[in-house]
Amino acid sequence: MFHPRKYVNCFYRYQEERKKRTYGVMASEREDFSLSGPLHLTTLDWTNDNHRRSVAACLVQGVYILERDRQLQRYESQALAPPWWEFFHFQLLRQLKDDADFSIFGAIYEFKPPASNCNLSTAGTPRYVIAFRGTLTKQDSFTRDLELDLHLIRNGLHQTSRFEIAMQAVRNMVASVGNSNVWLAGHSLGSAMAMLAGKTMAKAGVLLEAFLFNPPFLSAPIERIKDKKVKHGLRIAGSVITAGLALAVNVKKSQHNTRSATEDPFVALAAWVPRLFVNPADHICSEYVGYFEHRKKMEEIGAGGIERLATKHSLGGLFMNAMGKESEPLHLIASANLTVNATPSRDFKQAHGIHQWWKSDLHLQSKFYTYK
């Protein structure tokens, strides 16, 4: 019989003994699962959205700590990463390493529940989770991470070798075990990687469960404007301009393109519904709130046709295409299950951090959006 409380007590003792042996190298409290992890999740209900969100976030945190363990040469008993997945009965199947600096940017986990749990329902459980970390502001990886951030800003993340490594891992896993057994998860830059991988697979008809924490939305920070009328007016003007430019570009393309006009990659994305987790105090991801709500409001005022065209494009992407440069605007997605953390944040660091997403006392608001 599995006793959750006994397991937690043993886990505490294990952590304390390991810390006594380890801390010749100082570790952040936030890296230590016994101090910062969701120890309240002693029994998991995989049909519970809060539990699924918390586990996915912890697996992403595990990738962050894997890279920190590598940087600080914390190995075997000194490593702090394993509890972030072992607590939930996952095993580390493979590390994903960047080919430029050999930093660990992702991990593939396999769910391996103990035999004592065999009588419990496995509904809603993944078999494998592919998780990606975001930018680490540490010397050993920051230069390469910053380079990836710049590619992201230029809508060129899909052209990087790190993304190619990630995409190959996703394709191989899906080919081996099927799409119903694979989750994607990521935070910040890692969320962008997971989103781009999910979009790529969705365009091929493969729909993967995705947990995207603080995904970047690259645009003017309109969501931070307090006056609702000004905010709405700016969004309408932006939609009209974007739709007009998109129409002009599409007409020009159609004169030189023999591909059927009915082929619309954005429509193919509509069936894919990633789970987005954003904080309104985080200007990096908060625009997703306005992006989806504005689509709904444009339908309500009878301007749905304009918005359906505008939502497929970004001004930056249109200008890049006009100059003959390939562009893949990350934030342009058709559907989403959007969860907003309305819990007050102390500062931007907290609002953008991964740690918020496994807390038990969050004030969350979730809405489902789909492209029609």
mmCIF file of C-alpha atoms in Angstrom:
data_model
loop_
_atom_site.group_PDB
_atom_site.id
_atom_site.type_symbol
_atom_site.label_atom_id
_atom_site.label_comp_id
_atom_site.label_asym_id
_atom_site.label_seq_id
_atom_site.Cartn_x
_atom_site.Cartn_y
_atom_site.Cartn_z
ATOM 1 C CA MET A 1 0.000 0.000 0.000
ATOM 2 C CA PHE A 2 1.344 3.426 -0.996
ATOM 3 C CA HIS A 3 1.280 5.961 1.872
ATOM 4 C CA PRO A 4 1.714 9.543 0.542
ATOM 5 C CA ARG A 5 2.593 11.119 3.885
ATOM 6 C CA LYS A 6 5.229 8.491 4.671
ATOM 7 C CA TYR A 7 6.687 9.055 1.211
ATOM 8 C CA VAL A 8 6.887 12.834 1.786
ATOM 9 C CA ASN A 9 8.565 12.376 5.180
ATOM 10 C CA CYS A 10 11.152 10.053 3.675
ATOM 11 C CA PHE A 11 11.602 12.467 0.840
ATOM 12 C CA TYR A 12 12.289 15.318 3.299
ATOM 13 C CA ARG A 13 14.891 13.234 5.113
ATOM 14 C CA TYR A 14 16.523 12.249 1.843
ATOM 15 C CA GLN A 15 16.728 15.888 0.766
ATOM 16 C CA GLU A 16 18.183 17.059 4.066
ATOM 17 C CA GLU A 17 20.868 14.374 4.028
ATOM 18 C CA ARG A 18 21.721 15.151 0.436
ATOM 19 C CA LYS A 19 22.009 18.870 1.175
ATOM 20 C CA LYS A 20 24.399 18.155 4.031
ATOM 21 C CA ARG A 21 26.607 16.210 1.617
ATOM 22 C CA THR A 22 26.207 18.625 -1.253
ATOM 23 C CA TYR A 23 26.427 22.271 -0.493
ATOM 24 C CA GLY A 24 30.020 22.950 -1.126
ATOM 25 C CA VAL A 25 28.317 24.577 -4.148
ATOM 26 C CA MET A 26 25.605 27.029 -3.139
ATOM 27 C CA ALA A 27 22.206 26.268 -4.678
ATOM 28 C CA SER A 28 19.213 28.521 -4.939
ATOM 29 C CA GLU A 29 16.298 27.684 -2.670
ATOM 30 C CA ARG A 30 14.078 27.828 -5.751
ATOM 31 C CA GLU A 31 16.051 24.948 -7.293
ATOM 32 C CA ASP A 32 15.386 22.653 -4.351
ATOM 33 C CA PHE A 33 12.198 20.620 -4.735
ATOM 34 C CA SER A 34 11.867 20.025 -0.989
ATOM 35 C CA LEU A 35 11.755 23.801 -0.457
ATOM 36 C CA SER A 36 9.932 25.067 -3.566
ATOM 37 C CA GLY A 37 8.101 22.128 -5.129
ATOM 38 C CA PRO A 38 4.381 21.250 -4.818
ATOM 39 C CA LEU A 39 4.724 18.778 -1.962
ATOM 40 C CA HIS A 40 0.969 19.026 -1.402
ATOM 41 C CA LEU A 41 0.435 16.849 -4.491
ATOM 42 C CA THR A 42 0.921 13.582 -2.641
ATOM 43 C CA THR A 43 -1.936 12.022 -4.616
ATOM 44 C CA LEU A 44 -2.336 12.902 -8.272
ATOM 45 C CA ASP A 45 -5.653 13.081 -10.081
ATOM 46 C CA TRP A 46 -4.747 13.132 -13.754
ATOM 47 C CA THR A 47 -8.244 14.299 -14.681
ATOM 48 C CA ASN A 48 -7.733 17.414 -12.552
ATOM 49 C CA ASP A 49 -6.541 20.373 -14.649
ATOM 50 C CA ASN A 50 -4.718 21.920 -11.691
ATOM 51 C CA HIS A 51 -2.734 18.734 -11.108
ATOM 52 C CA ARG A 52 -1.883 18.353 -14.796
ATOM 53 C CA ARG A 53 -0.750 22.001 -14.971
ATOM 54 C CA SER A 54 1.398 21.627 -11.859
ATOM 55 C CA VAL A 55 3.142 18.468 -13.068
ATOM 56 C CA ALA A 56 3.831 19.944 -16.509
ATOM 57 C CA ALA A 57 5.341 23.070 -14.913
ATOM 58 C CA CYS A 58 7.544 20.982 -12.613
ATOM 59 C CA LEU A 59 8.845 18.942 -15.545
ATOM 60 C CA VAL A 60 9.835 22.191 -17.252
ATOM 61 C CA GLN A 61 11.538 23.293 -14.032
ATOM 62 C CA GLY A 62 13.388 19.993 -14.115
ATOM 63 C CA VAL A 63 15.010 21.058 -17.394
ATOM 64 C CA TYR A 64 16.140 24.347 -15.873
ATOM 65 C CA ILE A 65 17.749 22.491 -12.973
ATOM 66 C CA LEU A 66 19.310 19.883 -15.260
ATOM 67 C CA GLU A 67 21.222 22.679 -16.957
ATOM 68 C CA ARG A 68 22.150 24.292 -13.632
ATOM 69 C CA ASP A 69 23.402 20.918 -12.374
ATOM 70 C CA ARG A 70 25.564 20.682 -15.493
ATOM 71 C CA GLN A 71 26.928 24.200 -15.055
ATOM 72 C CA LEU A 72 27.737 23.724 -11.385
ATOM 73 C CA GLN A 73 28.946 20.137 -11.870
ATOM 74 C CA ARG A 74 26.393 18.710 -9.467
ATOM 75 C CA TYR A 75 26.252 15.029 -10.332
ATOM 76 C CA GLU A 76 24.707 11.870 -8.861
ATOM 77 C CA SER A 77 23.841 12.479 -5.194
ATOM 78 C CA GLN A 78 24.563 16.192 -5.556
ATOM 79 C CA ALA A 79 22.151 16.742 -8.422
ATOM 80 C CA LEU A 80 19.035 18.762 -7.594
ATOM 81 C CA ALA A 81 17.079 18.061 -10.774
ATOM 82 C CA PRO A 82 15.758 14.470 -10.300
ATOM 83 C CA PRO A 83 13.136 15.194 -7.600
ATOM 84 C CA TRP A 84 11.339 17.540 -10.013
ATOM 85 C CA TRP A 85 10.238 14.525 -12.058
ATOM 86 C CA GLU A 86 10.721 11.542 -9.738
ATOM 87 C CA PHE A 87 8.157 12.885 -7.246
ATOM 88 C CA PHE A 88 5.512 12.393 -9.967
ATOM 89 C CA HIS A 89 6.847 8.978 -11.086
ATOM 90 C CA PHE A 90 8.591 10.128 -14.252
ATOM 91 C CA GLN A 91 11.989 8.964 -15.465
ATOM 92 C CA LEU A 92 14.427 11.004 -17.516
ATOM 93 C CA LEU A 93 14.625 9.271 -20.873
ATOM 94 C CA ARG A 94 16.833 11.730 -22.764
ATOM 95 C CA GLN A 95 18.407 15.171 -22.483
ATOM 96 C CA LEU A 96 18.198 17.556 -25.454
ATOM 97 C CA LYS A 97 21.437 19.507 -25.918
ATOM 98 C CA ASP A 98 22.181 22.553 -28.027
ATOM 99 C CA ASP A 99 24.776 21.897 -30.712
ATOM 100 C CA ALA A 100 26.397 25.331 -30.236
ATOM 101 C CA ASP A 101 27.225 25.396 -26.512
ATOM 102 C CA PHE A 102 26.132 21.883 -25.445
ATOM 103 C CA SER A 103 23.724 23.346 -22.882
ATOM 104 C CA ILE A 104 20.678 21.273 -21.903
ATOM 105 C CA PHE A 105 17.572 23.008 -23.251
ATOM 106 C CA GLY A 106 15.067 20.178 -23.168
ATOM 107 C CA ALA A 107 14.253 16.756 -21.789
ATOM 108 C CA ILE A 108 12.106 13.761 -22.666
ATOM 109 C CA TYR A 109 10.394 12.158 -19.678
ATOM 110 C CA GLU A 110 8.651 8.800 -19.488
ATOM 111 C CA PHE A 111 5.810 8.187 -17.026
ATOM 112 C CA LYS A 112 6.589 5.113 -14.927
ATOM 113 C CA PRO A 113 4.091 4.705 -12.077
ATOM 114 C CA PRO A 114 5.034 2.182 -9.383
ATOM 115 C CA ALA A 115 3.414 -1.232 -9.377
ATOM 116 C CA SER A 116 1.514 -0.304 -6.199
ATOM 117 C CA ASN A 117 -0.429 2.259 -8.281
ATOM 118 C CA CYS A 118 -1.523 -0.216 -10.922
ATOM 119 C CA ASN A 119 -5.101 -0.218 -9.615
ATOM 120 C CA LEU A 120 -5.416 3.552 -10.052
ATOM 121 C CA SER A 121 -6.931 5.133 -13.165
ATOM 122 C CA THR A 122 -4.434 6.308 -15.774
ATOM 123 C CA ALA A 123 -7.019 8.430 -17.626
ATOM 124 C CA GLY A 124 -5.461 11.715 -18.644
ATOM 125 C CA THR A 125 -1.866 10.618 -18.085
ATOM 126 C CA PRO A 126 0.807 11.119 -20.724
ATOM 127 C CA ARG A 127 3.254 8.385 -21.591
ATOM 128 C CA TYR A 128 5.964 10.840 -22.551
ATOM 129 C CA VAL A 129 6.490 14.567 -21.937
ATOM 130 C CA ILE A 130 8.898 16.656 -24.001
ATOM 131 C CA ALA A 131 9.752 19.791 -22.023
ATOM 132 C CA PHE A 132 11.797 22.886 -22.872
ATOM 133 C CA ARG A 133 13.287 25.491 -20.569
ATOM 134 C CA GLY A 134 13.471 29.236 -21.154
ATOM 135 C CA THR A 135 16.381 31.666 -20.968
ATOM 136 C CA LEU A 136 18.888 31.179 -18.159
ATOM 137 C CA THR A 137 20.659 34.356 -17.100
ATOM 138 C CA LYS A 138 23.820 32.501 -16.179
ATOM 139 C CA GLN A 139 27.130 32.965 -17.962
ATOM 140 C CA ASP A 140 27.465 29.406 -19.251
ATOM 141 C CA SER A 141 24.251 29.485 -21.296
ATOM 142 C CA PHE A 142 23.086 33.095 -21.466
ATOM 143 C CA THR A 143 24.910 34.028 -24.686
ATOM 144 C CA ARG A 144 23.316 31.206 -26.670
ATOM 145 C CA ASP A 145 19.911 31.703 -25.037
ATOM 146 C CA LEU A 146 20.043 35.423 -25.879
ATOM 147 C CA GLU A 147 20.880 34.549 -29.476
ATOM 148 C CA LEU A 148 17.760 32.368 -29.586
ATOM 149 C CA ASP A 149 15.709 35.195 -28.044
ATOM 150 C CA LEU A 150 16.842 37.498 -30.855
ATOM 151 C CA HIS A 151 15.832 34.902 -33.446
ATOM 152 C CA LEU A 152 12.466 34.718 -31.716
ATOM 153 C CA ILE A 153 12.023 38.513 -31.912
ATOM 154 C CA ARG A 154 12.785 38.368 -35.651
ATOM 155 C CA ASN A 155 10.265 35.516 -36.128
ATOM 156 C CA GLY A 156 13.123 33.227 -37.110
ATOM 157 C CA LEU A 157 13.165 30.665 -34.310
ATOM 158 C CA HIS A 158 12.152 27.974 -36.797
ATOM 159 C CA GLN A 159 15.454 28.473 -38.652
ATOM 160 C CA THR A 160 17.709 27.735 -35.662
ATOM 161 C CA SER A 161 19.601 24.503 -35.063
ATOM 162 C CA ARG A 162 18.177 24.255 -31.524
ATOM 163 C CA PHE A 163 14.654 24.154 -32.907
ATOM 164 C CA GLU A 164 15.686 21.566 -35.495
ATOM 165 C CA ILE A 165 16.981 19.349 -32.677
ATOM 166 C CA ALA A 166 13.739 19.834 -30.761
ATOM 167 C CA MET A 167 11.572 19.200 -33.813
ATOM 168 C CA GLN A 168 13.419 16.000 -34.680
ATOM 169 C CA ALA A 169 12.929 14.741 -31.121
ATOM 170 C CA VAL A 170 9.189 15.455 -31.317
ATOM 171 C CA ARG A 171 8.797 13.793 -34.704
ATOM 172 C CA ASN A 172 10.745 10.709 -33.626
ATOM 173 C CA MET A 173 8.732 10.310 -30.440
ATOM 174 C CA VAL A 174 5.386 10.692 -32.191
ATOM 175 C CA ALA A 175 6.476 8.219 -34.868
ATOM 176 C CA SER A 176 7.432 5.714 -32.154
ATOM 177 C CA VAL A 177 4.519 5.975 -29.724
ATOM 178 C CA GLY A 178 1.747 7.986 -31.395
ATOM 179 C CA ASN A 179 0.518 11.521 -30.766
ATOM 180 C CA SER A 180 -1.984 10.579 -28.036
ATOM 181 C CA ASN A 181 0.879 9.540 -25.761
ATOM 182 C CA VAL A 182 3.001 12.693 -26.045
ATOM 183 C CA TRP A 183 2.747 16.043 -24.271
ATOM 184 C CA LEU A 184 4.690 19.202 -25.039
ATOM 185 C CA ALA A 185 5.574 21.675 -22.292
ATOM 186 C CA GLY A 186 7.693 24.787 -22.059
ATOM 187 C CA HIS A 187 8.261 28.115 -20.354
ATOM 188 C CA SER A 188 9.125 31.481 -21.946
ATOM 189 C CA LEU A 189 11.646 30.750 -24.739
ATOM 190 C CA GLY A 190 10.967 27.057 -24.124
ATOM 191 C CA SER A 191 7.261 27.744 -24.480
ATOM 192 C CA ALA A 192 7.993 29.310 -27.860
ATOM 193 C CA MET A 193 9.868 26.141 -28.852
ATOM 194 C CA ALA A 194 6.973 23.944 -27.743
ATOM 195 C CA MET A 195 4.404 26.161 -29.482
ATOM 196 C CA LEU A 196 6.330 26.182 -32.737
ATOM 197 C CA ALA A 197 6.751 22.407 -32.575
ATOM 198 C CA GLY A 198 3.044 21.998 -31.831
ATOM 199 C CA LYS A 199 2.081 24.280 -34.738
ATOM 200 C CA THR A 200 4.376 22.401 -37.100
ATOM 201 C CA MET A 201 2.847 19.060 -36.135
ATOM 202 C CA ALA A 202 -0.707 20.437 -36.254
ATOM 203 C CA LYS A 203 -0.229 21.615 -39.835
ATOM 204 C CA ALA A 204 0.583 17.987 -40.655
ATOM 205 C CA GLY A 205 -2.583 16.825 -38.898
ATOM 206 C CA VAL A 206 -0.889 15.664 -35.666
ATOM 207 C CA LEU A 207 -2.441 17.275 -32.588
ATOM 208 C CA LEU A 208 -0.353 17.180 -29.411
ATOM 209 C CA GLU A 209 -1.376 18.141 -25.889
ATOM 210 C CA ALA A 210 0.628 21.258 -25.023
ATOM 211 C CA PHE A 211 1.217 23.211 -21.799
ATOM 212 C CA LEU A 212 2.709 26.602 -22.643
ATOM 213 C CA PHE A 213 3.743 28.753 -19.688
ATOM 214 C CA ASN A 214 4.308 32.498 -20.247
ATOM 215 C CA PRO A 215 4.562 32.130 -24.044
ATOM 216 C CA PRO A 216 6.066 35.237 -25.712
ATOM 217 C CA PHE A 217 3.734 37.507 -27.677
ATOM 218 C CA LEU A 218 5.794 39.938 -29.725
ATOM 219 C CA SER A 219 3.801 43.128 -30.249
ATOM 220 C CA ALA A 220 3.161 46.551 -28.781
ATOM 221 C CA PRO A 221 2.029 46.187 -25.125
ATOM 222 C CA ILE A 222 -1.543 47.347 -25.730
ATOM 223 C CA GLU A 223 -2.877 45.145 -22.934
ATOM 224 C CA ARG A 224 -1.142 47.376 -20.376
ATOM 225 C CA ILE A 225 -3.266 50.393 -21.347
ATOM 226 C CA LYS A 226 -5.831 51.035 -18.616
ATOM 227 C CA ASP A 227 -8.422 52.941 -20.698
ATOM 228 C CA LYS A 228 -10.594 50.240 -22.307
ATOM 229 C CA LYS A 229 -11.904 52.531 -25.082
ATOM 230 C CA VAL A 230 -8.392 53.573 -26.118
ATOM 231 C CA LYS A 231 -7.234 49.969 -25.974
ATOM 232 C CA HIS A 232 -10.158 48.735 -28.059
ATOM 233 C CA GLY A 233 -9.715 51.561 -30.571
ATOM 234 C CA LEU A 234 -6.046 50.768 -31.065
ATOM 235 C CA ARG A 235 -6.814 47.097 -31.591
ATOM 236 C CA ILE A 236 -9.505 47.883 -34.189
ATOM 237 C CA ALA A 237 -7.129 50.224 -36.050
ATOM 238 C CA GLY A 238 -4.423 47.566 -35.942
ATOM 239 C CA SER A 239 -6.796 44.944 -37.327
ATOM 240 C CA VAL A 240 -7.926 47.164 -40.198
ATOM 241 C CA ILE A 241 -4.345 48.034 -41.177
ATOM 242 C CA THR A 242 -3.151 44.443 -40.877
ATOM 243 C CA ALA A 243 -6.109 43.065 -42.838
ATOM 244 C CA GLY A 244 -5.595 45.646 -45.584
ATOM 245 C CA LEU A 245 -1.903 44.864 -45.960
ATOM 246 C CA ALA A 246 -2.589 41.118 -45.821
ATOM 247 C CA LEU A 247 -5.197 41.434 -48.565
ATOM 248 C CA ALA A 248 -2.763 43.336 -50.780
ATOM 249 C CA VAL A 249 0.008 40.801 -50.181
ATOM 250 C CA ASN A 250 -2.317 37.853 -50.798
ATOM 251 C CA VAL A 251 -3.550 39.326 -54.081
ATOM 252 C CA LYS A 252 0.053 39.747 -55.226
ATOM 253 C CA LYS A 253 0.919 36.211 -54.157
ATOM 254 C CA SER A 254 -2.082 34.715 -55.945
ATOM 255 C CA GLN A 255 -0.830 36.158 -59.232
ATOM 256 C CA HIS A 256 2.385 34.160 -58.922
ATOM 257 C CA ASN A 257 1.189 31.090 -57.018
ATOM 258 C CA THR A 258 -0.610 28.134 -58.568
ATOM 259 C CA ARG A 259 -1.474 26.587 -55.215
ATOM 260 C CA SER A 260 -5.189 26.353 -54.497
ATOM 261 C CA ALA A 261 -6.580 29.375 -52.668
ATOM 262 C CA THR A 262 -8.517 27.042 -50.424
ATOM 263 C CA GLU A 263 -5.316 25.775 -48.810
ATOM 264 C CA ASP A 264 -5.049 27.755 -45.593
ATOM 265 C CA PRO A 265 -2.470 26.632 -43.012
ATOM 266 C CA PHE A 266 -4.170 28.752 -40.343
ATOM 267 C CA VAL A 267 -7.422 26.818 -40.731
ATOM 268 C CA ALA A 268 -5.455 23.597 -40.266
ATOM 269 C CA LEU A 269 -4.343 24.949 -36.884
ATOM 270 C CA ALA A 270 -7.906 25.468 -35.653
ATOM 271 C CA ALA A 271 -8.214 21.872 -34.436
ATOM 272 C CA TRP A 272 -5.111 22.230 -32.233
ATOM 273 C CA VAL A 273 -5.982 23.670 -28.819
ATOM 274 C CA PRO A 274 -2.817 24.295 -26.768
ATOM 275 C CA ARG A 275 -3.120 25.264 -23.114
ATOM 276 C CA LEU A 276 -1.706 28.739 -22.598
ATOM 277 C CA PHE A 277 -0.871 30.026 -19.117
ATOM 278 C CA VAL A 278 -0.337 33.779 -18.888
ATOM 279 C CA ASN A 279 -0.025 36.415 -16.196
ATOM 280 C CA PRO A 280 -1.470 39.892 -16.956
ATOM 281 C CA ALA A 281 1.452 41.496 -15.079
ATOM 282 C CA ASP A 282 3.915 39.822 -17.457
ATOM 283 C CA HIS A 283 4.201 42.040 -20.554
ATOM 284 C CA ILE A 284 5.978 39.236 -22.418
ATOM 285 C CA CYS A 285 2.839 37.078 -22.572
ATOM 286 C CA SER A 286 -0.092 39.286 -21.486
ATOM 287 C CA GLU A 287 -1.048 40.261 -25.068
ATOM 288 C CA TYR A 288 -2.623 36.828 -25.542
ATOM 289 C CA VAL A 289 -5.483 38.032 -23.350
ATOM 290 C CA GLY A 290 -6.285 40.908 -25.699
ATOM 291 C CA TYR A 291 -5.529 38.872 -28.822
ATOM 292 C CA PHE A 292 -8.305 36.380 -28.181
ATOM 293 C CA GLU A 293 -10.800 38.743 -26.536
ATOM 294 C CA HIS A 294 -10.455 41.199 -29.429
ATOM 295 C CA ARG A 295 -11.355 38.464 -31.908
ATOM 296 C CA LYS A 296 -14.566 37.847 -29.995
ATOM 297 C CA LYS A 297 -15.431 41.562 -29.813
ATOM 298 C CA MET A 298 -14.847 42.051 -33.538
ATOM 299 C CA GLU A 299 -17.376 39.299 -34.207
ATOM 300 C CA GLU A 300 -19.848 41.020 -31.893
ATOM 301 C CA ILE A 301 -19.624 44.362 -33.729
ATOM 302 C CA GLY A 302 -19.957 42.720 -37.153
ATOM 303 C CA ALA A 303 -16.310 43.032 -38.167
ATOM 304 C CA GLY A 304 -15.488 39.346 -37.895
ATOM 305 C CA GLY A 305 -14.373 39.116 -41.515
ATOM 306 C CA ILE A 306 -11.717 41.777 -40.999
ATOM 307 C CA GLU A 307 -10.456 40.122 -37.856
ATOM 308 C CA ARG A 308 -10.417 36.629 -39.376
ATOM 309 C CA LEU A 309 -7.983 37.967 -41.957
ATOM 310 C CA ALA A 310 -5.982 40.124 -39.530
ATOM 311 C CA THR A 311 -5.543 37.382 -36.933
ATOM 312 C CA LYS A 312 -3.611 35.240 -39.437
ATOM 313 C CA HIS A 313 -0.935 37.894 -39.877
ATOM 314 C CA SER A 314 1.347 40.253 -38.012
ATOM 315 C CA LEU A 315 2.602 43.579 -39.324
ATOM 316 C CA GLY A 316 6.194 42.472 -38.743
ATOM 317 C CA GLY A 317 5.627 39.243 -40.625
ATOM 318 C CA LEU A 318 3.988 41.054 -43.546
ATOM 319 C CA PHE A 319 6.887 43.486 -43.857
ATOM 320 C CA MET A 320 9.400 40.618 -43.710
ATOM 321 C CA ASN A 321 7.515 38.762 -46.436
ATOM 322 C CA ALA A 322 7.319 41.918 -48.535
ATOM 323 C CA MET A 323 11.121 42.098 -48.401
ATOM 324 C CA GLY A 324 11.342 38.504 -49.551
ATOM 325 C CA LYS A 325 12.346 37.129 -46.154
ATOM 326 C CA GLU A 326 10.740 34.055 -44.631
ATOM 327 C CA SER A 327 8.849 34.737 -41.394
ATOM 328 C CA GLU A 328 6.971 32.541 -38.909
ATOM 329 C CA PRO A 329 5.174 34.795 -36.372
ATOM 330 C CA LEU A 330 5.000 32.629 -33.286
ATOM 331 C CA HIS A 331 1.940 34.093 -31.587
ATOM 332 C CA LEU A 332 -0.466 33.568 -34.474
ATOM 333 C CA ILE A 333 -2.527 30.613 -33.288
ATOM 334 C CA ALA A 334 -6.099 29.765 -34.148
ATOM 335 C CA SER A 335 -7.436 28.181 -30.952
ATOM 336 C CA ALA A 336 -6.417 27.967 -27.322
ATOM 337 C CA ASN A 337 -7.482 27.078 -23.822
ATOM 338 C CA LEU A 338 -6.262 30.280 -22.145
ATOM 339 C CA THR A 339 -5.680 30.362 -18.379
ATOM 340 C CA VAL A 340 -4.939 33.721 -16.740
ATOM 341 C CA ASN A 341 -3.341 33.938 -13.315
ATOM 342 C CA ALA A 342 -5.178 36.867 -11.729
ATOM 343 C CA THR A 343 -3.307 36.457 -8.437
ATOM 344 C CA PRO A 344 -1.446 39.736 -7.675
ATOM 345 C CA SER A 345 2.260 39.517 -8.505
ATOM 346 C CA ARG A 346 4.995 41.176 -6.481
ATOM 347 C CA ASP A 347 7.036 42.133 -9.538
ATOM 348 C CA PHE A 348 7.743 41.182 -13.150
ATOM 349 C CA LYS A 349 10.105 38.374 -12.136
ATOM 350 C CA GLN A 350 7.343 36.660 -10.190
ATOM 351 C CA ALA A 351 4.766 37.301 -12.923
ATOM 352 C CA HIS A 352 7.008 35.731 -15.556
ATOM 353 C CA GLY A 353 8.375 32.902 -13.422
ATOM 354 C CA ILE A 354 7.582 29.211 -13.779
ATOM 355 C CA HIS A 355 7.153 28.736 -10.009
ATOM 356 C CA GLN A 356 3.731 30.408 -9.924
ATOM 357 C CA TRP A 357 2.112 27.631 -11.930
ATOM 358 C CA TRP A 358 2.231 24.881 -9.317
ATOM 359 C CA LYS A 359 0.977 26.969 -6.375
ATOM 360 C CA SER A 360 -2.186 25.700 -4.687
ATOM 361 C CA ASP A 361 -3.780 29.096 -3.936
ATOM 362 C CA LEU A 362 -3.948 30.697 -7.388
ATOM 363 C CA HIS A 363 -6.839 32.799 -8.655
ATOM 364 C CA LEU A 364 -7.198 31.383 -12.178
ATOM 365 C CA GLN A 365 -9.595 32.281 -14.979
ATOM 366 C CA SER A 366 -9.856 29.967 -17.985
ATOM 367 C CA LYS A 367 -11.558 30.468 -21.361
ATOM 368 C CA PHE A 368 -11.716 28.414 -24.531
ATOM 369 C CA TYR A 369 -11.223 30.164 -27.862
ATOM 370 C CA THR A 370 -11.526 28.665 -31.318
ATOM 371 C CA TYR A 371 -11.146 30.048 -34.825
ATOM 372 C CA LYS A 372 -14.262 29.975 -36.997
#
